[in-house]
Short mmCIF file of C-alpha atoms and ligand atoms in Angstrom, two decimals:
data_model
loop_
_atom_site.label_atom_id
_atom_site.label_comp_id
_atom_site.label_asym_id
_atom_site.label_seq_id
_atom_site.Cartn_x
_atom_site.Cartn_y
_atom_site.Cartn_z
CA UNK A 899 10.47 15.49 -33.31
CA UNK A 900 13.60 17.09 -31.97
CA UNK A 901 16.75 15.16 -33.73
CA UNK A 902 19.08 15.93 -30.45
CA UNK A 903 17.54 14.82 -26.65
CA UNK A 904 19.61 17.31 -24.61
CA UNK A 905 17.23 18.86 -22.53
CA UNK A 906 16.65 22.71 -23.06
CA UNK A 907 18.12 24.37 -19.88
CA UNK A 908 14.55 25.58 -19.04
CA UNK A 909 13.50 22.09 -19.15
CA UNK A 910 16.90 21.35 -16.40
CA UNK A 911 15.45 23.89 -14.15
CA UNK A 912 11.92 23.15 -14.20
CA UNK A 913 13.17 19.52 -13.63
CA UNK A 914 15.30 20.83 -10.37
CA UNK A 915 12.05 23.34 -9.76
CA UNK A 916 10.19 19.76 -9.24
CA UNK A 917 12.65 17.78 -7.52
CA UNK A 918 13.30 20.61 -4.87
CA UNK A 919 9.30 21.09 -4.29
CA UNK A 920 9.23 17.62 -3.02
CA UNK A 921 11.80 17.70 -0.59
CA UNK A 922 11.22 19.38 3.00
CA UNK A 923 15.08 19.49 4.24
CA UNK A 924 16.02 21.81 1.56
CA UNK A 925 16.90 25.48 3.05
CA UNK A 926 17.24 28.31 0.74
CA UNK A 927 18.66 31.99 1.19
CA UNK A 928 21.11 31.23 3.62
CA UNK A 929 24.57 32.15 3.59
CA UNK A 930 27.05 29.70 5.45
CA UNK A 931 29.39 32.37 7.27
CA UNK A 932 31.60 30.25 9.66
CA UNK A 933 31.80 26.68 11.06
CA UNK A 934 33.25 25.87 13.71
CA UNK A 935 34.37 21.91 15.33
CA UNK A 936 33.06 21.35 18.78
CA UNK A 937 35.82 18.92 19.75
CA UNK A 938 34.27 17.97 23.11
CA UNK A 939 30.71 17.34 21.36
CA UNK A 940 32.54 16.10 18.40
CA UNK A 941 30.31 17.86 16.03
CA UNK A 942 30.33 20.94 13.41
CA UNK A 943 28.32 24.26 14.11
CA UNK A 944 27.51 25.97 11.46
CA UNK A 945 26.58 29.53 10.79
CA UNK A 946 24.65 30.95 8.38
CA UNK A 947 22.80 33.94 7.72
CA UNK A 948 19.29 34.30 6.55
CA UNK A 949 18.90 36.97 3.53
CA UNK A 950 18.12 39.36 2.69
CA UNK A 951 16.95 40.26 6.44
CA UNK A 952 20.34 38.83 8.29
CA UNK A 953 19.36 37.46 11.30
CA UNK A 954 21.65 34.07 12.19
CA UNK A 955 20.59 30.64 11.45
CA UNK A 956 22.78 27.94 13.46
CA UNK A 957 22.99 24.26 12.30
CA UNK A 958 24.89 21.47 13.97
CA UNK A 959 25.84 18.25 12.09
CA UNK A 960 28.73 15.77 11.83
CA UNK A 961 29.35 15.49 7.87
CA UNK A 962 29.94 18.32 5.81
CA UNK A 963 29.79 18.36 2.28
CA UNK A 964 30.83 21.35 0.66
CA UNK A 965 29.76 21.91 -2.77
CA UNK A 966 29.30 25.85 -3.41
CA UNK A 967 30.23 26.12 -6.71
CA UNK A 968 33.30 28.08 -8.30
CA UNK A 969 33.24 32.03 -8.82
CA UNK A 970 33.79 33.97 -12.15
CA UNK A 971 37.40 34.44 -12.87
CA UNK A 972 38.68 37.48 -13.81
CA UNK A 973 42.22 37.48 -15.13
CA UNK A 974 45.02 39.48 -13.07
CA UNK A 975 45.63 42.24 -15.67
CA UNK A 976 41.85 43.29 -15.83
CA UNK A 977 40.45 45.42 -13.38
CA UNK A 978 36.79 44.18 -12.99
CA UNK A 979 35.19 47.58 -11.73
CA UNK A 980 36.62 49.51 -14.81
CA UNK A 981 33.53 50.11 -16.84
CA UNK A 982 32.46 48.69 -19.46
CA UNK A 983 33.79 45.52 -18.21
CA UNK A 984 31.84 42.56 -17.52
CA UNK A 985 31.92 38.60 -17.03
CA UNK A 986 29.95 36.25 -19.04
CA UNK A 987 28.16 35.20 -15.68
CA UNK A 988 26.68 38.86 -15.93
CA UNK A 989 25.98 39.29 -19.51
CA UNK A 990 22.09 39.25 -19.23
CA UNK A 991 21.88 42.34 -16.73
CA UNK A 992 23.69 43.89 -19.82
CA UNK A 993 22.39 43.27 -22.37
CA UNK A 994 20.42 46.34 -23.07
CA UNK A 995 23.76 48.64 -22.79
CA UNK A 996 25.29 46.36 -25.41
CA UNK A 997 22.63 46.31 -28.14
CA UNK A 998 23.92 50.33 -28.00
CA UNK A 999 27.35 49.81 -27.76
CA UNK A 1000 29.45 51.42 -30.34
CA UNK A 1001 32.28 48.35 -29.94
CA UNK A 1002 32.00 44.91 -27.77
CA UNK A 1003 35.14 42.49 -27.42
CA UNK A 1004 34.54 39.31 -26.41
CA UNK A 1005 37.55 37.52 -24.88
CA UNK A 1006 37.99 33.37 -24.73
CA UNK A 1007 36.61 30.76 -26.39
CA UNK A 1008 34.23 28.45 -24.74
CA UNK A 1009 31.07 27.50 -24.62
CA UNK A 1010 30.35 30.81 -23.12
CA UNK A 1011 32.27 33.11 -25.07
CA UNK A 1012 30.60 31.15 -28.22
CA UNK A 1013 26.88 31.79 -27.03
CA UNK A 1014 27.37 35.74 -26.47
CA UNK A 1015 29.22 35.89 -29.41
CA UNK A 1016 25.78 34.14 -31.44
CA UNK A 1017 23.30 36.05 -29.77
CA UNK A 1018 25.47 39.31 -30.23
CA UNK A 1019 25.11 38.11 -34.32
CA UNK A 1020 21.58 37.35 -33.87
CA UNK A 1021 20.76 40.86 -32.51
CA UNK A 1022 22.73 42.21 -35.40
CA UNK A 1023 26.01 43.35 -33.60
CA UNK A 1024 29.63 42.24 -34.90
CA UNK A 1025 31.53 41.93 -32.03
CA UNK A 1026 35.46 41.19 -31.66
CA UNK A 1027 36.38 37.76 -30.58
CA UNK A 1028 39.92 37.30 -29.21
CA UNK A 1029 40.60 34.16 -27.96
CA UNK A 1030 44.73 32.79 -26.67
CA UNK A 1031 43.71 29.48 -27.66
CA UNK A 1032 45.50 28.23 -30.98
CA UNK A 1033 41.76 28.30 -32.74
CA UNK A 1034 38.08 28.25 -31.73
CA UNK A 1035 37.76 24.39 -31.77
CA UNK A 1036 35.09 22.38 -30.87
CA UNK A 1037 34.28 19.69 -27.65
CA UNK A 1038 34.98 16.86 -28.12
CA UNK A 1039 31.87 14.92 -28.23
CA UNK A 1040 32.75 11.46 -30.04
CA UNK A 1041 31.91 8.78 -28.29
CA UNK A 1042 34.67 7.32 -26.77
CA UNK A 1043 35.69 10.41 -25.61
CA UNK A 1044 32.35 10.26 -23.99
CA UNK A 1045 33.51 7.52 -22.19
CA UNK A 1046 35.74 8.85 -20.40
CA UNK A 1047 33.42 10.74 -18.56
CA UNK A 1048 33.03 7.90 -16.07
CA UNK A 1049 33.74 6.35 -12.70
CA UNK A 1050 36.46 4.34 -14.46
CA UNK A 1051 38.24 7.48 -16.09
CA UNK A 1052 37.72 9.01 -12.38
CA UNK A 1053 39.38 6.21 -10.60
CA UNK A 1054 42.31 6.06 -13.25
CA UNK A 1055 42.85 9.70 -12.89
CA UNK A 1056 42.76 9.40 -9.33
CA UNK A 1057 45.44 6.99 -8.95
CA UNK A 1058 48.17 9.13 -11.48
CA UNK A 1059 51.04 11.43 -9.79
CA UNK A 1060 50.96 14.74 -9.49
CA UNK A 1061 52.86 15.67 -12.03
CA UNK A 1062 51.13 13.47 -14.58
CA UNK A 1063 47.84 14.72 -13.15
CA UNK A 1064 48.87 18.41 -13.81
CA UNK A 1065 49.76 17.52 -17.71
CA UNK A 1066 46.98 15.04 -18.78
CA UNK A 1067 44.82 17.68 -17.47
CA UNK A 1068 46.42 20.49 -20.05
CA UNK A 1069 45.54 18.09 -22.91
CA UNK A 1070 42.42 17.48 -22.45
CA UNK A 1071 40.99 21.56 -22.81
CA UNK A 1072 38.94 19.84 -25.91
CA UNK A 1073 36.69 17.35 -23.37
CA UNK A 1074 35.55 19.92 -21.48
CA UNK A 1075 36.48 23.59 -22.60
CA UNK A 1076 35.80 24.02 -26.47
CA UNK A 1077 32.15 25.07 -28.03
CA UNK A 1078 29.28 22.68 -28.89
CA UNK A 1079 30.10 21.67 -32.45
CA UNK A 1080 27.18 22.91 -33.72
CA UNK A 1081 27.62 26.36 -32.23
CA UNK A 1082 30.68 26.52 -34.72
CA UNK A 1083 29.58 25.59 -37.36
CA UNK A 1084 26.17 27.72 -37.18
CA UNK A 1085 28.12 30.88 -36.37
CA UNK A 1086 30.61 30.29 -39.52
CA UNK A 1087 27.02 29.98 -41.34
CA UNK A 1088 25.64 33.31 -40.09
CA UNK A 1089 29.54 35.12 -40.45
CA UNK A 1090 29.60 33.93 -44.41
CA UNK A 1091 26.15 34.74 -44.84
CA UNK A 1092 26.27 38.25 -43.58
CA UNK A 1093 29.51 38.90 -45.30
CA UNK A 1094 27.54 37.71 -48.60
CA UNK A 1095 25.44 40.50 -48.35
CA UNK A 1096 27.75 42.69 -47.05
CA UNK A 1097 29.07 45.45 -49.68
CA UNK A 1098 31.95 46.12 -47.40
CA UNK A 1099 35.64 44.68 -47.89
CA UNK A 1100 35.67 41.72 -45.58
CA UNK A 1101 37.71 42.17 -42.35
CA UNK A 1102 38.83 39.89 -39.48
CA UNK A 1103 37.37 39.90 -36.07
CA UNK A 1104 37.75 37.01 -34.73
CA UNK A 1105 41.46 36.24 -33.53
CA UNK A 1106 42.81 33.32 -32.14
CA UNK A 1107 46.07 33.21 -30.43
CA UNK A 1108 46.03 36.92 -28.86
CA UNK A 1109 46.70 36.62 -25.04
CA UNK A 1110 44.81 40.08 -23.11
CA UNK A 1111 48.29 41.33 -21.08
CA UNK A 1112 46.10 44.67 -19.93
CA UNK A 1113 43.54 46.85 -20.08
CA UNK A 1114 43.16 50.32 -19.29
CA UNK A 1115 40.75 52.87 -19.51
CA UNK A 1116 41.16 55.79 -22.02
CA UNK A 1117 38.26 58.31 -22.32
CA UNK A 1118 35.10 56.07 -23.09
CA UNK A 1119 36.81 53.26 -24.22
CA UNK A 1120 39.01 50.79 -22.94
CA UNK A 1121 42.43 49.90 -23.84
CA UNK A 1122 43.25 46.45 -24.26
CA UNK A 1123 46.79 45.47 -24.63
CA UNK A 1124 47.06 42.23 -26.76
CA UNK A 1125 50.09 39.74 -27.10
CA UNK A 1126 50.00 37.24 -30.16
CA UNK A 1127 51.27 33.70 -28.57
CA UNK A 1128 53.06 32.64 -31.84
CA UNK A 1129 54.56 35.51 -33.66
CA UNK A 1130 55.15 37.77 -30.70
CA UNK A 1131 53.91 41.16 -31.67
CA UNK A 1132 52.19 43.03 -29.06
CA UNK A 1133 49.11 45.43 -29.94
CA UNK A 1134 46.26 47.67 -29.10
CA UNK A 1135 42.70 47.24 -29.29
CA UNK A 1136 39.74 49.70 -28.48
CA UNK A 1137 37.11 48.82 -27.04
CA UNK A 1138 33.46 50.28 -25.53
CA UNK A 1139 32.66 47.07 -24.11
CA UNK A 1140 35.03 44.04 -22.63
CA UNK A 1141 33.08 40.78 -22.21
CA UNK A 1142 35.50 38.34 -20.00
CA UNK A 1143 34.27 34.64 -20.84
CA UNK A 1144 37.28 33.46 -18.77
CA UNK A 1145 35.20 30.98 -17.03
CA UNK A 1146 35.25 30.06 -13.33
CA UNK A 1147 37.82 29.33 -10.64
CA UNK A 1148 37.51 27.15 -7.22
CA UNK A 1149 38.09 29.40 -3.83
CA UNK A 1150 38.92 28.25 -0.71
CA UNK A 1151 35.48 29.62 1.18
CA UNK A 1152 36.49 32.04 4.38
CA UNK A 1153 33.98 29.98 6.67
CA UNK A 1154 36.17 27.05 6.33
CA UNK A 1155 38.92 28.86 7.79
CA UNK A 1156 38.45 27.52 11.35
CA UNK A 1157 38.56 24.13 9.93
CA UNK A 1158 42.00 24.73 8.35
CA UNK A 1159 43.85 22.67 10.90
CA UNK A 1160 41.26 19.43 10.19
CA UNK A 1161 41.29 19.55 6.50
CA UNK A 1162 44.82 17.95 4.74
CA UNK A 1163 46.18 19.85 2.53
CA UNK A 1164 48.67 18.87 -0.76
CA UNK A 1165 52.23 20.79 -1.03
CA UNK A 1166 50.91 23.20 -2.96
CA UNK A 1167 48.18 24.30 -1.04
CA UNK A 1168 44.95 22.43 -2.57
CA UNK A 1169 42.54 20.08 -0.72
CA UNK A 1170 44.10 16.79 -0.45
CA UNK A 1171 40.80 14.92 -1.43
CA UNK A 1172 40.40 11.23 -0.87
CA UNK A 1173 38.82 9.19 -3.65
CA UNK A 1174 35.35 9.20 -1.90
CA UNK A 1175 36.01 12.98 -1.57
CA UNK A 1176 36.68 13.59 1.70
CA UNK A 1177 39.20 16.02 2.67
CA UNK A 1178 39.89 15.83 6.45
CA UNK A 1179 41.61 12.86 8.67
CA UNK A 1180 38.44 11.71 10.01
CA UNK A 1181 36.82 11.49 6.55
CA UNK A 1182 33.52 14.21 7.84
CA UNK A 1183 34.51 16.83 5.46
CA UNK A 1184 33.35 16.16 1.67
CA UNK A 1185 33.94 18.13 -1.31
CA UNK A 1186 32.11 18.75 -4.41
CA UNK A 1187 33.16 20.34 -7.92
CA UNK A 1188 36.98 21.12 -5.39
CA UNK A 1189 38.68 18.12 -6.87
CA UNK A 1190 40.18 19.20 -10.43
CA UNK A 1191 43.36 18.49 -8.98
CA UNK A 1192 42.67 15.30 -7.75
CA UNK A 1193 39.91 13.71 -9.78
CA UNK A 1194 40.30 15.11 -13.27
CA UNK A 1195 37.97 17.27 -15.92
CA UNK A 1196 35.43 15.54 -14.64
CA UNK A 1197 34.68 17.22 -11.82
CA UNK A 1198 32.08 20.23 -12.70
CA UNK A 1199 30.18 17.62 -15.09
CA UNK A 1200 26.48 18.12 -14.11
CA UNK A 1201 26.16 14.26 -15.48
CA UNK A 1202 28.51 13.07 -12.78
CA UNK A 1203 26.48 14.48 -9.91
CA UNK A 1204 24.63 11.45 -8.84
CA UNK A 1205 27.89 9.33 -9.08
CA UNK A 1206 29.90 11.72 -6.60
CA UNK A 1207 26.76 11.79 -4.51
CA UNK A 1208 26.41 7.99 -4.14
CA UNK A 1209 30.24 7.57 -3.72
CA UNK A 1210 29.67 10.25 -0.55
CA UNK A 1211 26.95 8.64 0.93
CA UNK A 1212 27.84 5.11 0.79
CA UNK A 1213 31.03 6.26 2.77
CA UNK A 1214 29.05 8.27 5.19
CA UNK A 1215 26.50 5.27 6.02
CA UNK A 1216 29.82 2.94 6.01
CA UNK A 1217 28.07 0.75 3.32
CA UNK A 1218 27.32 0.37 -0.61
CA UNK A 1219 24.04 1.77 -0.47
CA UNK A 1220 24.25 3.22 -3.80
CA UNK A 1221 25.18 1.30 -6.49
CA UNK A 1222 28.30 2.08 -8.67
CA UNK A 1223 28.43 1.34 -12.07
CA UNK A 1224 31.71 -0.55 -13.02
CA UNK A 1225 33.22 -1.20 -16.12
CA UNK A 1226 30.99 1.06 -18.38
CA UNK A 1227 33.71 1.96 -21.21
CA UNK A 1228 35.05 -0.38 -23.80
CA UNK A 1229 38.33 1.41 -23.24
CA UNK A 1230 40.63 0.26 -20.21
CA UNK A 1231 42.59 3.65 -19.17
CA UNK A 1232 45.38 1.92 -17.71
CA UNK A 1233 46.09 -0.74 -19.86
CA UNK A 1234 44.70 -4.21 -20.27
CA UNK A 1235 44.33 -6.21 -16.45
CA UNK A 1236 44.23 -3.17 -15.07
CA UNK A 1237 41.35 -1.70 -13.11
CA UNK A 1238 39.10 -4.37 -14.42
CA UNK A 1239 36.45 -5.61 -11.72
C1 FAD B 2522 26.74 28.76 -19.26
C2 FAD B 2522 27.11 27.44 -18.60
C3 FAD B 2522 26.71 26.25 -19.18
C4 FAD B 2522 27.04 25.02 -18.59
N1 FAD B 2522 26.62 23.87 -19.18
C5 FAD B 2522 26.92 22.69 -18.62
C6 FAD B 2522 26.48 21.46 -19.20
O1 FAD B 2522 25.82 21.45 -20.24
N2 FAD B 2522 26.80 20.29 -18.58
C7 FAD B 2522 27.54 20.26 -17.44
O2 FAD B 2522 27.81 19.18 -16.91
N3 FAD B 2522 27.98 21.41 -16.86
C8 FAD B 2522 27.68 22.61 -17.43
N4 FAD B 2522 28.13 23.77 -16.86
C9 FAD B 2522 28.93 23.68 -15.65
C10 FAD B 2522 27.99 23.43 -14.48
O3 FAD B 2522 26.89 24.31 -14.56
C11 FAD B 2522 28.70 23.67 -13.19
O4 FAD B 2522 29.88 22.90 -13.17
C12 FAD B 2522 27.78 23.23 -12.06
O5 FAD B 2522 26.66 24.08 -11.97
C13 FAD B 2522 28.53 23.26 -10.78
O6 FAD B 2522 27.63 22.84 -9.79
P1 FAD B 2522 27.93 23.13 -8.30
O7 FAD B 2522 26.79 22.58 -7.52
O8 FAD B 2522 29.31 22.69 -7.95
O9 FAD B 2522 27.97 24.73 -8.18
P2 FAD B 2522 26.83 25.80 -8.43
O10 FAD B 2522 25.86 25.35 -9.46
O11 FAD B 2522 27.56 27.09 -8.65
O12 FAD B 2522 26.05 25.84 -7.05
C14 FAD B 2522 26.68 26.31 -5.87
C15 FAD B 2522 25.60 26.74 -4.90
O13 FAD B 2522 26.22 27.05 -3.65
C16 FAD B 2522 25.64 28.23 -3.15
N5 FAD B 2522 26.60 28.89 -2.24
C17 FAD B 2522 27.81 29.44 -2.54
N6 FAD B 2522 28.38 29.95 -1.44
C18 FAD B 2522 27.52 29.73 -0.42
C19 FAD B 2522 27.53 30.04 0.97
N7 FAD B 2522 28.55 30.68 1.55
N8 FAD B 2522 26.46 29.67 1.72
C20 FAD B 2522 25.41 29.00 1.16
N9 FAD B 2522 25.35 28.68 -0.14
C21 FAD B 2522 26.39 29.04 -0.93
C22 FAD B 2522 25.34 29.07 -4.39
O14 FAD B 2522 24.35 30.02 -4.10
C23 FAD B 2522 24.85 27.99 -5.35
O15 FAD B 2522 23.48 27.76 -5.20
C24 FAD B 2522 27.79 25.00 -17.41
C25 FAD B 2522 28.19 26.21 -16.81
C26 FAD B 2522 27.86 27.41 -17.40
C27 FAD B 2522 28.30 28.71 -16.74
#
C-alpha cells in the first residue's frame, strides 16, 4: 500500500480523460478570439476559431465564465527568445538538449524549480539553483494551515481592504509557493549522497537570496547578472542553459477587450470581482483562477474548483443549488462571533 493518497498526476488526467468522455457539451480546439455584447438582443457572441484548420466557430450565450488559465512568466530582464533559455512550462520538449548541456541554471524555488532540479540529479546532471527567496523552504502542509484552504478563509479574505489584502498575501508565499516537503528533504538525500562519493572538494550550487537583474548572451553561453538581496554584491554567472521556474502570471485576454466598458475595474487596473466572482454590473461575466487580488492564495487551488463552480452556478440559476460547506475549520479567521453561521 501507498503510505500518501495524493493521486499520481497520470491518475488526475485519466480521471479528467473520464469525466470529459461523458459529457457531450464539451468543445475542444477552439480558440475564443473576440466577444462581443449584443445590447439590443441582450446577449454575448462569441468567436472562436477552430484549430488547427481556422475556420470560425460562433457561439451566443448570456453568462460568461472565463477561466483560461494564467501564462508562463518571464521576468522583465530576460529575453525569452535568447537561446538557451527556457520556462519550466517547456522543460520536457528540452530535455534531450539538456542531458548534453555543458552548464544548466535553474532559477526560483518552487515546486517547479524543485522537480527539474530532482530529475536533473536523477539523470546525473548538477545543475545551479539560484533562487531570491531567503532559502528553499518547504509548503506548508500542517493541518491547520490546511484549513485555510476553505470557503471560510475565502470569505474572510474577501471582506479585508486592499491594502491588507496586498500584505497578508506577501506572507503567505509558504501556503502556496514553497516545495513539497518531501521533495526537500529527498534532494538533500541525493546532494549528500553524491558528495559522499564524490572525490572532489565540495562546492556550492545552490544559492538562495541571488535576485537574476539580467542576462545576456556571450558566445555560447549566457550571461546572467546576479544581485545578492542581503549583502549587496552583484555578480556573474555563466551559463549554457537558463531554466526560468518563475511560475505563471494572470493576463487580461485581448477578446475581452470589447467588453472593457461592462466589466468594473479596481483603481489599479484589476477585475473588480464580486464574491460569487462576477466581474461586470449585471453579474453575466464570471471569473476563474483572475481573483488573487480579491479572493486570496486560494485561487489556482485545483481542490477549490468545485467550490468556485457551485458558488457560480447557484448565482447564475438565482438559487442554492449547490451546497456550500460552512464552518469547516476549527479556526475562526476573524475572531471569535465573527463569520460564524
Ligand atoms: C507543475 C504544476 C503542478 C501543479 N500542481 C498543483 C497541485 O498539486 N494542486 C493544485 O491545486 N494546483 C496545482 N497547480 C496549479 C494548477 O495546475 C493551476 O492553478 C490550474 O491548472 C489552473 O486551472 P485553470 O483552469 O485556471 O487554468 P488551466 O489549467 O491553465 O486551463 C486553462 C484552459 O483554457 C484554455 N484557453 C486559454 N486561452 C484560451 C482561448 N483564448 N480560447 C479557448 N481556450 C483557451 C487553455 O487551453 C486551457 O485548456 C500546478 C501547476 C503546475 C504548473
Amino acid at each position: 500500500m501507498r503510505e500518501e493518497y495524493f493521486p499520481l498526476r497520470s491518475e488526475y488526467n485519466d480521471y479528467c480523460n473520464w469525466v470529459a468522455g461523458q459529457l457531450t457539451n464539451l468543445r475542444f480546439h477552439l480558440r475564443c478570439m473576440d466577444i462581443v455584447y449584443n445590447t439590443a438582443k441582450g446577449y454575448y457572441v462569441v468567436y472562436c476559431m477552430k484549430l488547427p484548420f481556422g475556420h470560425s466557430v460562433i457561439f451566443k450565450c448570456k453568462r460568461l465564465v472565463i477561466g483560461i488559465g494564467t501564462a508562463p512568466y518571464i521576468p522583465s530582464s530576460v529575453d525569452k527568445d535568447l537561446k538557451g533559455v527556457i520556462h519550466s512550462g517547456q522543460y520536457k520538449y528540452h530535455k534531450a538538449a539538456l542531458l548534453d548541456s555543458q552548464r544548466i541554471t535553474i532559477i526560483g524555488s518552487g515546486q517547479s524549480a524543485a522537480e527539474i532540479f530532482d530529475d536533473l540529479l536523477d539523470d546525473g546532471k548538477r545543475p545551479f539553483w539560484f533562487t531570491r527567496s531567503p532559502r528553499f523552504f518547504p509548503m506548508d502542509y500542517s493541518k491547520f494551515a490546511l484549513e485555510m484552504t476553505s470557503p471560510d478563509y475565502i470569505r474572510h479574505f474577501y471582506h479585508l481592504d486592499g491594502s491588507t489584502k496586498e500584505r497578508v498575501l506577501k506572507e503567505q508565499s509558504a501556503l502556496y509557493k514553497g516545495i513539497n516537503q518531501e521533495l526537500v528533504s529527498s534532494i538533500y538525500d541525493k546532494l549528500y549522497e553524491r558528495d559522499l562519493d564524490s572525490a572532489t572538494v565540495k562546492q556550492p550550487y545552490l544559492f538562495p537570496n541571488c535576485a537574476l537583474t539580467q542576462v545576456n548572451k556571450a558566445d555560447n553561453w549566457l550571461n546572467c547578472q546576479f544581485v545578492h538581496q542581503e549583502t549587496g554584491r552583484t555578480f556573474d554567472h555563466k551559463t549554457m542553459h537558463l531554466i526560468l521556474a518563475t511560475g505563471y502570471r494572470y493576463n487580461t485576454p485581448r477578446f475581452l477587450h470589447p467588453l472593457m466598458n461592462r466589466i468594473q475595474w479596481t483603481s489599479n487596473g484589476r477585475f473588480d470581482v464580486a464574491a460569487d466572482y462576477h466581474i461586470d454590473r449585471d453579474a453575466t461575466i464570471f471569473v476563474q483562477n483572475a481573483e488573487m487580488h480579491t479572493h486570496g492564495y486560494n485561487t489556482p487551488d485545483l481542490g477549490m474548483g468545485p467550490y468556485r463552480n457551485a458558488v457560480i452556478l447557484n448565482t447564475i440559476l438565482g438559487r442554492a443549488h449547490f451546497s456550500i460547506e460552512e464552518n469547516v475549520p476549527f479556526q475562526g479567521f476573524a475572531g471569535p462571533g465573527v463569520g460564524m453561521s
